Every structure is written in structure tokens, then in C-alpha cells.
CSV table of C-alpha atoms and ligand atoms in Angstrom, one decimal:
chain,number,residue,atom,x,y,z
A,938,MET,CA,-27.8,34.0,-31.3
A,939,PHE,CA,-23.9,35.1,-31.2
A,940,SER,CA,-24.1,38.1,-28.9
A,941,LYS,CA,-21.3,39.4,-29.1
A,942,LYS,CA,-20.4,42.2,-30.9
A,943,THR,CA,-18.4,41.4,-34.2
A,944,VAL,CA,-16.3,43.3,-37.0
A,945,ARG,CA,-19.3,44.7,-39.0
A,946,ASP,CA,-20.9,46.1,-36.0
A,947,ILE,CA,-18.2,48.9,-35.4
A,948,ASP,CA,-16.1,51.8,-37.6
A,949,VAL,CA,-12.4,50.0,-39.0
A,950,ALA,CA,-11.2,52.7,-41.6
A,951,GLY,CA,-7.8,53.9,-41.0
A,952,LYS,CA,-7.8,51.7,-37.4
A,953,ARG,CA,-5.3,49.9,-36.7
A,954,VAL,CA,-6.7,46.1,-36.3
A,955,PHE,CA,-5.2,43.5,-34.3
A,956,VAL,CA,-6.8,40.3,-35.4
A,957,ARG,CA,-5.7,37.0,-33.5
A,958,VAL,CA,-6.2,33.8,-36.3
A,959,ASP,CA,-5.7,30.5,-35.7
A,960,PHE,CA,-3.0,29.6,-38.4
A,961,ASN,CA,-1.7,26.6,-36.2
A,962,VAL,CA,-1.9,24.4,-39.7
A,963,PRO,CA,0.2,21.3,-40.1
A,964,LEU,CA,3.3,21.8,-42.0
A,965,THR,CA,5.5,19.2,-44.5
A,966,GLU,CA,8.9,17.3,-43.7
A,967,SER,CA,9.7,20.3,-45.7
A,968,GLY,CA,8.4,22.5,-44.1
A,969,ALA,CA,5.3,23.8,-46.3
A,970,VAL,CA,1.7,24.1,-45.3
A,971,ALA,CA,0.3,21.1,-45.2
A,972,ASP,CA,-3.2,21.9,-45.1
A,973,ASP,CA,-4.2,25.5,-45.6
A,974,THR,CA,-7.8,25.3,-44.4
A,975,ARG,CA,-7.4,27.3,-41.6
A,976,ILE,CA,-6.0,30.0,-43.2
A,977,ARG,CA,-9.1,29.9,-46.0
A,978,ALA,CA,-11.0,30.2,-43.0
A,979,ALA,CA,-9.6,33.2,-41.9
A,980,LEU,CA,-9.8,34.7,-45.0
A,981,PRO,CA,-13.6,36.7,-44.9
A,982,THR,CA,-12.2,38.6,-41.9
A,983,ILE,CA,-9.1,39.0,-43.3
A,984,ARG,CA,-11.3,40.5,-46.7
A,985,TYR,CA,-13.4,42.4,-45.1
A,986,LEU,CA,-10.9,44.5,-43.1
A,987,MET,CA,-8.6,45.1,-46.3
A,988,ASP,CA,-12.2,46.3,-48.3
A,989,HIS,CA,-12.7,48.5,-45.1
A,990,GLY,CA,-9.4,50.1,-45.1
A,991,ALA,CA,-8.5,48.8,-41.8
A,992,LYS,CA,-4.7,48.2,-41.5
A,993,VAL,CA,-4.6,44.6,-40.8
A,994,ILE,CA,-1.9,43.0,-37.9
A,995,LEU,CA,-2.4,39.0,-37.5
A,996,ALA,CA,-1.0,37.0,-34.8
A,997,SER,CA,-1.7,33.3,-34.3
A,998,HIS,CA,0.3,30.5,-32.8
A,999,LEU,CA,2.4,27.3,-34.4
A,1000,GLY,CA,3.1,24.4,-32.5
A,1001,ARG,CA,4.4,24.3,-29.9
A,1002,PRO,CA,7.9,26.4,-29.2
A,1003,GLU,CA,8.6,26.7,-25.6
A,1004,GLY,CA,8.2,30.3,-25.0
A,1005,LYS,CA,10.9,31.2,-27.0
A,1006,PRO,CA,12.1,31.7,-30.5
A,1007,ASP,CA,12.0,28.1,-32.6
A,1008,ASP,CA,12.8,27.9,-36.7
A,1009,ARG,CA,10.7,24.9,-36.9
A,1010,PHE,CA,7.6,27.0,-36.2
A,1011,ARG,CA,8.1,30.3,-37.9
A,1012,LEU,CA,5.2,31.7,-39.8
A,1013,GLU,CA,7.1,32.2,-42.4
A,1014,PRO,CA,5.2,29.0,-44.9
A,1015,VAL,CA,1.7,30.7,-43.1
A,1016,ARG,CA,2.8,34.3,-44.9
A,1017,ARG,CA,3.0,32.4,-48.1
A,1018,SER,CA,0.7,30.3,-48.4
A,1019,LEU,CA,-1.3,33.4,-47.1
A,1020,GLU,CA,0.0,35.9,-49.8
A,1021,LYS,CA,-1.2,32.9,-52.2
A,1022,LEU,CA,-4.4,32.9,-51.3
A,1023,LEU,CA,-4.9,36.6,-50.6
A,1024,GLY,CA,-4.0,37.2,-53.5
A,1025,ARG,CA,-2.2,40.7,-52.0
A,1026,ASN,CA,1.5,41.1,-50.5
A,1027,VAL,CA,1.8,40.0,-47.2
A,1028,HIS,CA,4.7,41.2,-44.9
A,1029,LYS,CA,5.5,39.1,-41.6
A,1030,MET,CA,7.4,40.3,-38.4
A,1031,ASP,CA,10.1,37.4,-37.4
A,1032,VAL,CA,9.4,39.1,-34.4
A,1033,VAL,CA,6.2,39.4,-32.1
A,1034,VAL,CA,6.9,42.8,-30.3
A,1035,GLY,CA,9.2,45.1,-30.0
A,1036,PRO,CA,10.5,48.8,-31.9
A,1037,GLU,CA,10.8,47.0,-35.9
A,1038,VAL,CA,7.1,46.0,-35.1
A,1039,THR,CA,6.0,49.4,-33.7
A,1040,GLU,CA,7.7,51.2,-36.5
A,1041,ARG,CA,6.9,49.1,-39.2
A,1042,VAL,CA,2.8,49.3,-37.7
A,1043,GLU,CA,2.9,53.1,-37.7
A,1044,ARG,CA,4.5,52.9,-41.9
A,1045,MET,CA,1.2,50.6,-42.2
A,1046,VAL,CA,-1.1,51.9,-44.4
A,1047,PRO,CA,-5.2,51.3,-44.7
A,1048,GLY,CA,-5.7,47.9,-46.6
A,1049,GLU,CA,-2.4,46.5,-45.2
A,1050,VAL,CA,-1.7,43.2,-44.4
A,1051,LEU,CA,1.0,42.6,-42.1
A,1052,LEU,CA,1.6,39.0,-40.4
A,1053,LEU,CA,3.4,38.5,-36.7
A,1054,GLU,CA,5.9,36.1,-35.9
A,1055,ASN,CA,4.3,33.2,-33.7
A,1056,VAL,CA,2.6,34.5,-30.7
A,1057,ARG,CA,4.2,31.5,-28.7
A,1058,PHE,CA,7.5,33.0,-29.2
A,1059,GLU,CA,6.6,35.3,-26.3
A,1060,PRO,CA,7.0,33.4,-22.7
A,1061,GLY,CA,3.9,36.1,-22.0
A,1062,GLU,CA,1.5,34.6,-24.3
A,1063,LYS,CA,0.2,31.2,-22.5
A,1064,THR,CA,0.8,32.6,-19.3
A,1065,ASN,CA,-1.6,35.1,-20.2
A,1066,ASP,CA,1.0,38.1,-18.8
A,1067,PRO,CA,-0.5,41.5,-18.4
A,1068,ALA,CA,2.6,43.0,-19.4
A,1069,PHE,CA,2.6,40.8,-22.8
A,1070,ALA,CA,-0.6,41.7,-23.6
A,1071,LYS,CA,-0.4,45.5,-22.7
A,1072,GLU,CA,2.5,45.4,-25.6
A,1073,LEU,CA,-0.1,43.4,-28.0
A,1074,ALA,CA,-2.8,46.3,-27.2
A,1075,ALA,CA,-0.7,49.3,-27.9
A,1076,LEU,CA,0.2,48.4,-31.1
A,1077,ALA,CA,-3.2,48.2,-32.2
A,1078,ASP,CA,-6.4,51.1,-32.2
A,1079,ILE,CA,-9.0,47.4,-32.2
A,1080,TYR,CA,-8.9,43.7,-31.2
A,1081,VAL,CA,-10.2,41.2,-33.2
A,1082,ASP,CA,-10.8,37.4,-32.0
A,1083,ASP,CA,-10.9,34.8,-35.3
A,1084,ALA,CA,-9.1,32.6,-33.6
A,1085,PHE,CA,-12.0,30.1,-32.7
A,1086,GLY,CA,-10.3,26.9,-32.2
A,1087,ALA,CA,-7.9,28.4,-29.7
A,1088,ALA,CA,-10.9,30.4,-27.7
A,1089,HIS,CA,-11.2,27.9,-25.0
A,1090,ARG,CA,-7.8,28.9,-23.7
A,1091,ALA,CA,-6.8,32.4,-21.6
A,1092,HIS,CA,-3.7,33.6,-23.0
A,1093,ALA,CA,-2.4,37.0,-23.8
A,1094,SER,CA,-3.2,36.9,-27.2
A,1095,THR,CA,-7.0,35.4,-27.1
A,1096,GLU,CA,-7.5,37.2,-23.2
A,1097,GLY,CA,-5.3,39.7,-21.9
A,1098,VAL,CA,-5.5,41.7,-24.5
A,1099,ALA,CA,-9.1,41.6,-25.3
A,1100,HIS,CA,-9.5,43.5,-22.3
A,1101,LEU,CA,-6.9,46.6,-23.0
A,1102,LEU,CA,-9.0,47.2,-26.6
A,1103,PRO,CA,-12.9,47.4,-27.8
A,1104,ALA,CA,-12.7,43.4,-29.0
A,1105,VAL,CA,-15.3,41.8,-31.6
A,1106,ALA,CA,-15.8,39.1,-32.9
A,1107,GLY,CA,-14.5,38.3,-36.7
A,1108,LEU,CA,-16.7,35.8,-38.8
A,1109,LEU,CA,-15.1,33.1,-38.6
A,1110,LEU,CA,-15.5,32.6,-34.8
A,1111,ALA,CA,-18.6,34.6,-35.2
A,1112,ARG,CA,-20.3,32.0,-37.3
A,1113,GLU,CA,-18.2,28.8,-35.5
A,1114,VAL,CA,-19.8,29.6,-32.2
A,1115,GLU,CA,-22.9,30.5,-33.7
A,1116,THR,CA,-23.1,27.0,-35.3
A,1117,LEU,CA,-22.7,25.1,-32.3
A,1118,SER,CA,-25.0,26.9,-29.9
A,1119,SER,CA,-27.7,26.8,-32.4
A,1120,MET,CA,-27.5,22.8,-33.4
A,1121,ILE,CA,-28.3,22.6,-29.5
A,1122,SER,CA,-30.7,25.2,-28.8
A,1123,ASP,CA,-32.8,24.9,-32.6
A,1124,ALA,CA,-32.7,21.2,-33.3
A,1125,GLN,CA,-34.8,19.5,-36.0
A,1126,HIS,CA,-35.8,16.3,-34.3
A,1127,PRO,CA,-34.5,13.5,-34.3
A,1128,PHE,CA,-31.2,15.0,-33.6
A,1129,VAL,CA,-28.6,11.8,-33.5
A,1130,ALA,CA,-24.8,12.4,-32.1
A,1131,ILE,CA,-21.8,10.5,-33.5
A,1132,LEU,CA,-18.9,9.7,-31.1
A,1133,GLY,CA,-16.3,8.2,-31.2
A,1134,GLY,CA,-12.2,8.5,-31.5
A,1135,SER,CA,-10.0,7.6,-28.8
A,1136,LYS,CA,-10.1,8.9,-25.3
A,1137,VAL,CA,-13.3,8.8,-23.6
A,1138,SER,CA,-11.8,10.8,-20.5
A,1139,ASP,CA,-11.6,13.9,-23.4
A,1140,LYS,CA,-15.2,13.7,-24.4
A,1141,PHE,CA,-17.5,12.4,-21.3
A,1142,GLY,CA,-18.3,16.1,-21.2
A,1143,VAL,CA,-20.0,16.3,-24.3
A,1144,ILE,CA,-21.2,12.5,-23.7
A,1145,ASP,CA,-23.2,13.7,-21.1
A,1146,ARG,CA,-24.1,17.1,-22.4
A,1147,MET,CA,-25.4,15.5,-25.8
A,1148,ILE,CA,-27.5,12.6,-23.5
A,1149,ASP,CA,-29.3,15.7,-22.8
A,1150,VAL,CA,-30.8,17.4,-25.7
A,1151,VAL,CA,-30.4,14.1,-28.6
A,1152,ASP,CA,-32.9,11.2,-29.6
A,1153,ARG,CA,-29.8,8.8,-30.6
A,1154,LEU,CA,-26.7,8.5,-29.5
A,1155,VAL,CA,-24.3,6.2,-31.3
A,1156,VAL,CA,-21.2,5.2,-29.8
A,1157,GLY,CA,-18.2,3.9,-31.8
A,1158,GLY,CA,-14.1,4.0,-32.1
A,1159,GLY,CA,-11.7,3.3,-29.2
A,1160,MET,CA,-14.0,4.9,-27.2
A,1161,CYS,CA,-17.2,2.4,-26.6
A,1162,PHE,CA,-14.9,-0.3,-25.1
A,1163,THR,CA,-15.1,1.7,-21.8
A,1164,PHE,CA,-19.0,1.6,-22.3
A,1165,LEU,CA,-18.1,-2.3,-23.3
A,1166,VAL,CA,-16.5,-3.3,-19.9
A,1167,ALA,CA,-19.3,-1.3,-18.4
A,1168,MET,CA,-21.7,-3.8,-19.5
A,1169,GLY,CA,-19.2,-6.9,-18.5
A,1170,LEU,CA,-18.0,-7.8,-21.4
A,1171,ASP,CA,-14.3,-8.5,-21.9
A,1172,VAL,CA,-12.8,-6.2,-25.1
A,1173,GLY,CA,-9.2,-7.9,-25.0
A,1174,LYS,CA,-6.4,-5.6,-26.2
A,1175,SER,CA,-9.3,-3.2,-27.0
A,1176,LEU,CA,-8.6,0.4,-25.9
A,1177,MET,CA,-9.7,0.8,-22.3
A,1178,GLU,CA,-9.9,3.4,-19.8
A,1179,ALA,CA,-10.2,1.2,-16.4
A,1180,ASP,CA,-10.4,4.4,-13.8
A,1181,GLN,CA,-13.4,5.6,-16.4
A,1182,VAL,CA,-15.9,2.4,-16.9
A,1183,ASP,CA,-17.6,3.6,-13.4
A,1184,HIS,CA,-18.4,7.3,-15.6
A,1185,ALA,CA,-19.4,5.0,-18.3
A,1186,ARG,CA,-21.7,2.9,-16.1
A,1187,GLU,CA,-23.7,6.4,-15.0
A,1188,MET,CA,-23.6,7.3,-18.8
A,1189,LEU,CA,-25.7,4.3,-19.9
A,1190,ALA,CA,-27.9,4.9,-16.5
A,1191,LYS,CA,-28.4,8.2,-17.7
A,1192,ALA,CA,-29.4,7.7,-21.6
A,1193,LYS,CA,-31.8,4.8,-20.5
A,1194,ALA,CA,-33.4,7.6,-17.4
A,1195,ARG,CA,-33.9,10.5,-20.6
A,1196,GLY,CA,-35.4,7.5,-22.9
A,1197,VAL,CA,-32.0,8.6,-25.6
A,1198,ASP,CA,-31.4,5.3,-27.2
A,1199,LEU,CA,-27.6,4.6,-26.7
A,1200,LEU,CA,-25.9,2.0,-29.7
A,1201,LEU,CA,-22.9,0.9,-29.2
A,1202,PRO,CA,-21.4,-1.4,-31.6
A,1203,VAL,CA,-22.3,-5.2,-32.2
A,1204,ASP,CA,-19.0,-6.4,-34.6
A,1205,PHE,CA,-15.6,-5.5,-35.1
A,1206,ILE,CA,-12.6,-5.3,-37.0
A,1207,VAL,CA,-10.5,-7.0,-35.1
A,1208,ALA,CA,-6.2,-7.6,-34.8
A,1209,ASP,CA,-3.5,-8.1,-33.1
A,1210,ALA,CA,-1.5,-4.6,-34.0
A,1211,ILE,CA,-2.2,-1.8,-35.8
A,1212,ALA,CA,-0.3,-2.0,-38.7
A,1213,GLU,CA,-1.6,-1.7,-42.7
A,1214,ASP,CA,-0.4,-5.3,-43.5
A,1215,VAL,CA,-1.8,-7.2,-40.7
A,1216,GLU,CA,-4.4,-10.4,-40.8
A,1217,THR,CA,-8.1,-9.1,-39.4
A,1218,LYS,CA,-11.0,-10.4,-38.5
A,1219,VAL,CA,-14.8,-9.8,-38.0
A,1220,VAL,CA,-15.8,-10.9,-34.6
A,1221,GLY,CA,-19.4,-10.2,-32.8
A,1222,ARG,CA,-18.7,-8.2,-29.6
A,1223,GLU,CA,-19.0,-10.8,-27.3
A,1224,GLU,CA,-16.4,-12.8,-28.7
A,1225,ILE,CA,-13.0,-10.2,-28.3
A,1226,PRO,CA,-9.9,-12.9,-28.4
A,1227,PRO,CA,-7.9,-11.6,-25.2
A,1228,THR,CA,-5.2,-10.9,-27.4
A,1229,GLN,CA,-6.4,-9.4,-30.1
A,1230,MET,CA,-7.4,-5.2,-30.6
A,1231,GLY,CA,-10.9,-4.0,-32.1
A,1232,LEU,CA,-9.5,-1.4,-34.5
A,1233,ASP,CA,-13.0,-0.6,-36.0
A,1234,ILE,CA,-17.1,-1.1,-35.7
A,1235,GLY,CA,-17.9,-4.6,-38.0
A,1236,PRO,CA,-20.7,-4.7,-40.6
A,1237,THR,CA,-23.5,-5.3,-38.3
A,1238,THR,CA,-22.5,-2.7,-36.9
A,1239,ILE,CA,-22.5,0.0,-39.7
A,1240,GLU,CA,-25.7,-1.0,-41.1
A,1241,LEU,CA,-26.8,-0.5,-37.5
A,1242,PHE,CA,-25.3,2.9,-37.6
A,1243,LYS,CA,-26.3,4.2,-41.0
A,1244,GLY,CA,-30.3,3.0,-40.0
A,1245,ALA,CA,-29.7,5.8,-36.5
A,1246,ILE,CA,-28.4,8.5,-39.1
A,1247,ALA,CA,-30.9,7.6,-42.2
A,1248,ASP,CA,-34.1,9.6,-40.6
A,1249,ALA,CA,-32.1,12.3,-38.1
A,1250,ARG,CA,-32.8,15.9,-39.3
A,1251,THR,CA,-29.9,17.0,-36.5
A,1252,ILE,CA,-26.9,15.1,-36.8
A,1253,PHE,CA,-23.3,15.9,-35.1
A,1254,TRP,CA,-20.7,14.0,-35.5
A,1255,ASN,CA,-17.4,13.5,-33.5
A,1256,GLY,CA,-14.5,10.8,-33.8
A,1257,PRO,CA,-13.8,8.6,-36.0
A,1258,MET,CA,-15.6,4.8,-35.7
A,1259,GLY,CA,-12.2,3.3,-36.2
A,1260,VAL,CA,-8.2,3.4,-37.0
A,1261,PHE,CA,-9.3,4.8,-40.4
A,1262,GLU,CA,-5.6,6.2,-41.0
A,1263,LEU,CA,-5.3,2.3,-42.0
A,1264,ALA,CA,-6.9,1.2,-45.0
A,1265,PRO,CA,-8.1,-2.1,-42.9
A,1266,PHE,CA,-9.8,0.0,-40.4
A,1267,GLU,CA,-10.9,2.7,-42.0
A,1268,SER,CA,-14.7,1.1,-43.5
A,1269,GLY,CA,-16.4,1.9,-40.2
A,1270,THR,CA,-15.4,5.6,-40.6
A,1271,ARG,CA,-15.3,6.0,-44.0
A,1272,GLU,CA,-19.5,4.2,-44.4
A,1273,VAL,CA,-20.6,6.6,-41.2
A,1274,ALA,CA,-19.5,9.6,-43.0
A,1275,VAL,CA,-21.0,8.9,-46.3
A,1276,ALA,CA,-24.4,7.6,-44.2
A,1277,ILE,CA,-24.5,11.6,-43.1
A,1278,ALA,CA,-23.9,12.8,-46.1
A,1279,ARG,CA,-26.4,10.9,-48.1
A,1280,ASN,CA,-28.7,12.8,-45.8
A,1281,THR,CA,-29.6,15.6,-47.5
A,1282,ARG,CA,-32.7,16.6,-45.0
A,1283,ALA,CA,-30.2,16.9,-42.0
A,1284,VAL,CA,-28.1,19.4,-40.4
A,1285,SER,CA,-25.2,18.4,-39.7
A,1286,VAL,CA,-22.5,19.5,-37.8
A,1287,VAL,CA,-18.9,17.9,-37.6
A,1288,GLY,CA,-16.4,18.6,-35.0
A,1289,GLY,CA,-12.5,17.1,-34.1
A,1290,GLY,CA,-9.3,17.7,-36.1
A,1291,ASP,CA,-9.5,13.3,-36.5
A,1292,SER,CA,-12.9,13.4,-37.9
A,1293,ASP,CA,-11.6,16.5,-39.9
A,1294,ALA,CA,-9.2,15.1,-41.6
A,1295,ALA,CA,-11.1,11.7,-42.0
A,1296,LEU,CA,-13.4,13.7,-44.1
A,1297,LYS,CA,-10.8,14.9,-46.8
A,1298,LYS,CA,-9.5,12.0,-46.8
A,1299,PHE,CA,-13.0,10.0,-48.3
A,1300,ASP,CA,-13.6,13.7,-49.9
A,1301,LEU,CA,-16.9,14.4,-48.4
A,1302,GLU,CA,-16.0,17.4,-46.6
A,1303,GLU,CA,-18.5,19.8,-49.0
A,1304,ARG,CA,-20.9,17.6,-48.0
A,1305,MET,CA,-21.4,18.5,-43.8
A,1306,THR,CA,-23.4,21.1,-43.6
A,1307,PHE,CA,-20.7,22.5,-41.5
A,1308,VAL,CA,-17.5,21.7,-40.7
A,1309,SER,CA,-15.5,23.4,-36.9
A,1310,THR,CA,-12.2,24.3,-37.4
A,1311,GLY,CA,-11.9,24.0,-34.0
A,1312,GLY,CA,-11.5,21.1,-32.1
A,1313,GLY,CA,-10.8,21.4,-28.4
A,1314,ALA,CA,-12.9,25.1,-28.7
A,1315,SER,CA,-16.1,22.8,-30.3
A,1316,MET,CA,-15.6,20.7,-27.8
A,1317,LYS,CA,-15.6,22.5,-25.1
A,1318,LEU,CA,-18.5,25.1,-26.4
A,1319,LEU,CA,-20.7,21.9,-26.5
A,1320,GLU,CA,-20.2,20.6,-23.0
A,1321,GLY,CA,-21.8,24.6,-22.2
A,1322,GLY,CA,-17.9,25.3,-21.1
A,1323,ALA,CA,-17.5,29.0,-20.8
A,1324,LEU,CA,-14.7,29.9,-23.5
A,1325,PRO,CA,-13.0,33.0,-22.8
A,1326,GLY,CA,-11.8,34.0,-25.5
A,1327,VAL,CA,-15.2,34.6,-26.8
A,1328,ASP,CA,-16.7,36.1,-23.6
A,1329,ALA,CA,-14.6,39.0,-23.1
A,1330,LEU,CA,-15.3,40.7,-26.3
A,1331,MET,CA,-18.3,43.4,-26.4
A,1332,ASP,CA,-21.8,42.4,-26.0
A,1333,LYS,CA,-24.2,43.5,-29.0
A,1334,GLU,CA,-26.6,46.1,-27.7
A,1335,GLY,CA,-30.0,45.5,-26.9
B,742,LIG,P1,-11.4,13.8,-32.9
B,742,LIG,O1,-9.7,14.7,-33.4
B,742,LIG,O2,-12.0,13.8,-33.8
B,742,LIG,O3,-11.9,14.6,-32.2
B,742,LIG,P2,-10.1,12.0,-31.5
B,742,LIG,O4,-9.2,12.3,-31.3
B,742,LIG,O5,-10.6,11.5,-30.5
B,742,LIG,O6,-10.7,11.9,-32.8
B,742,LIG,O7,-9.7,10.6,-32.0
B,742,LIG,C1,-9.5,10.1,-33.0
B,742,LIG,C2,-8.1,8.9,-33.5
B,742,LIG,O8,-8.9,7.3,-32.5
B,742,LIG,C3,-7.5,8.4,-34.7
B,742,LIG,O9,-6.9,8.8,-34.8
B,742,LIG,C4,-8.0,7.2,-34.5
B,742,LIG,O10,-6.8,6.0,-35.4
B,742,LIG,C5,-8.7,6.7,-32.7
B,742,LIG,N1,-8.9,5.3,-33.4
B,742,LIG,C6,-10.4,5.3,-33.3
B,742,LIG,N2,-11.1,3.9,-33.0
B,742,LIG,C7,-10.1,3.4,-32.8
B,742,LIG,C8,-9.8,1.7,-31.7
B,742,LIG,N3,-10.9,0.9,-32.0
B,742,LIG,N4,-8.8,2.0,-31.5
B,742,LIG,C9,-7.9,2.7,-31.4
B,742,LIG,N5,-7.8,3.6,-31.7
B,742,LIG,C10,-8.7,4.3,-32.0
B,743,LIG,MG1,-7.9,14.4,-32.3
């Protein structure tokens, strides 16, 4: 159960509502929004507030400007996209705070939407500067956090300002936290987690926690090679983190002690280089040539993993099974995603930016129960870690 108040629990009519959203979207080379998923995900909260007569002030970061204005990261493309999606005028400021913003906010009418400039143009955002948080708070009567993708960071617009105003969750943030937490607390069994992706060091927290709750743990992608080395195998030039081998060995032991079935690949597609036109071959996991890399799981592994997914009732997936961006190494990720989609009896939850990109590539996004918009934040939540942006919100009574 989500224990924080949401926009539905308070009166927003006529109030100035500062909404932290996650509009950190990819842009095309010409500077248009390349993927509007995150903007669409924030629409329910924005519409709710508009419909209930709030004056809606939106704030987001985009990319990594270094605490000062940077034309590459202005929110104008976001404004255009949002305006189209909402079918309503959206006015945008060229700065985050200051007299122009204060004056413009004073003129807002109920139902109006105003977009502030990229909050990371301000040096106080990432340092969570109290003075900057105070300037943000002065713009509004209520704070709404709907930026699940940024909830693991204690920045001025995600955490600082939440302590200075009545602070509640937006509908997206509430749904994200609720879905991810209940996946663990109310899981139907068999519960299967499928983990892949590149850096095993980023994912140990999740691996560790998953071993506590799942029946089966399927490990593919670049991260599996560190496990194979822990088992004494040679992985050639495959991605591997030598300083994590002991950690991987501990996880293997933990899974065994808990009776969790830990499935690792038994064969791979290998090549000399990560490129579209390289020569590839299938080898068993004991036969990876010293000069080559495993870049996707092999056909026998695909069958093994499909079998592990078929009878699951709860499925969590994070991390591609191979370098799915390139055609020669996409089939492992695609087949696993198809297997999850085909298991319509299971609740399927997907986290991670690249996993989501893979679902989009294979046109399977709609066939998952839930796809999280937060990469780092969803991992943090599943690890059982703190989400400062969420902790700072008001608790539900009783
Ligand atoms: P997510 O964003 O879903 O959490 P990650 O960021 O952990 O996933 O990992 C995604 C990346 O892992 C992809 O860019 C993919 O190309 C890469 N990857 C997967 N398998 C391998 C592999 N065997 N070797 C090298 N890179 C891999
Ligand atoms: Mg990623």
C-alpha cells in the first residue's frame, strides 16, 4: 500500500501547484522530442490538476547542463510536445525562478499550465541548496511530486521544496511505487526475475533483493559473464568485472542456500566486435574463444529461459539479454520479451531504460502489465533503498 497522500487527497482548486515532473526525454539531432513516453506518463496528473481548477506550474530537468543555462537543454521542444498532447496552450518561461516567473505566476488563472525552464540551469538544484528550494516554494501553495524517474535523487526540486510546502504525490509516482512494491509484497508464485544489461556492479542490490523474494532468477546480458568467471569458466573478451567476481560468487551461494533456481546461459552468440556486419557464431559457454565476446544468449539458452518464464505468475524483467541494438545480437532479448508477453497469466513488470527501449523496438510494450518510467529509481526502490523525493511527502492519515 502506498502510504503517501496524493493529489486526490487535497483541495487544489484555485491553488498554485508546483509539479515536479520527469520530462527528461531523448531529443533528436534537430532538437525535437524523440520519445514522448515520459511526457505522456505525466498527463493524468496534469489533467487532474487542470480539471480541478489548479494553476499548474511544471518543472523538470533535461539532460546534464552544468548548473547554468545551456541552449542544448532548453525545454522548448518539451513545451511543444506537451501542448500537442494536452490540446491546450502551454506557456513556457526561459528561466526557472526570478521576478519574471513570479510576475507570470501571479497572472495565472485556474486550469492554466506554465512550464518553467530546465531546473538544472540553476546551480542550487543538484546541491539541494535551501535558498533555491525556498525560491521554488515561494511560487506555489502546494508541491506535487510526479517525477518518479528522479525520486532517488535529493535535489532542490525533488526533495528540498517538498519540506517547505504541503507535499503530495502525483498519480504516476503513486502508481509506480504501488506497482513495484506490491510486485514484491503480493507476488503470486512462481515469481521469476530476469536480469541482464551491462554492468553487474550496478545491479547487485537488485540481484540480492530478488534472491530473497523470487523462485527463479534468470541472468543474461553482459552481467552474466562475471557469474561465469565466478564458476571458473573462461569468457574470452566478454564484458566482465574482475573486481565483482567474489560478489558474484556470494550471490551464487546465497541463491543456492535459499533454494532459488539461478539460471545462467549455456550458450552464446560470439563475435570479434560489436558491429552490425560482423561474423557471428554460436558456441557453448565452455567454448568462448579467447579473442571473442559473447554478445547475445544462444538458442539453447533461449529455450531454457523461455521454459523458466512460461509458468510464472509474477515476472520482473530488467536488462537486455544481449546487444539488442544490433540485429545480429537482438534475438535473445526479443525471444525473452516475446515469452513474457505470451505468458498472459503472469503480472509482468519491466524496469530500466534500455529494457523499455527493447520493448519499443520489438513493439511489445503494450503487452506488459507495467513498464516503469524510472530506471535508477525503480532499481533503488526494489533494492529496498530510500527514495528521498517520496519520503518527504505527507503521509496518509490512519
Ligand atoms: P537497463 O537500462 O534496462 O537497466 P542496462 O543499462 O543495464 O539496462 O544495460 C543495457 C545495455 O547492456 C544495452 O545497451 C546492451 O547493449 C548492453 N548489453 C547487453 N548484453 C551485453 C553483452 N553481452 N555485452 C555487452 N553489452 C551488453
Ligand atoms: Mg540503461
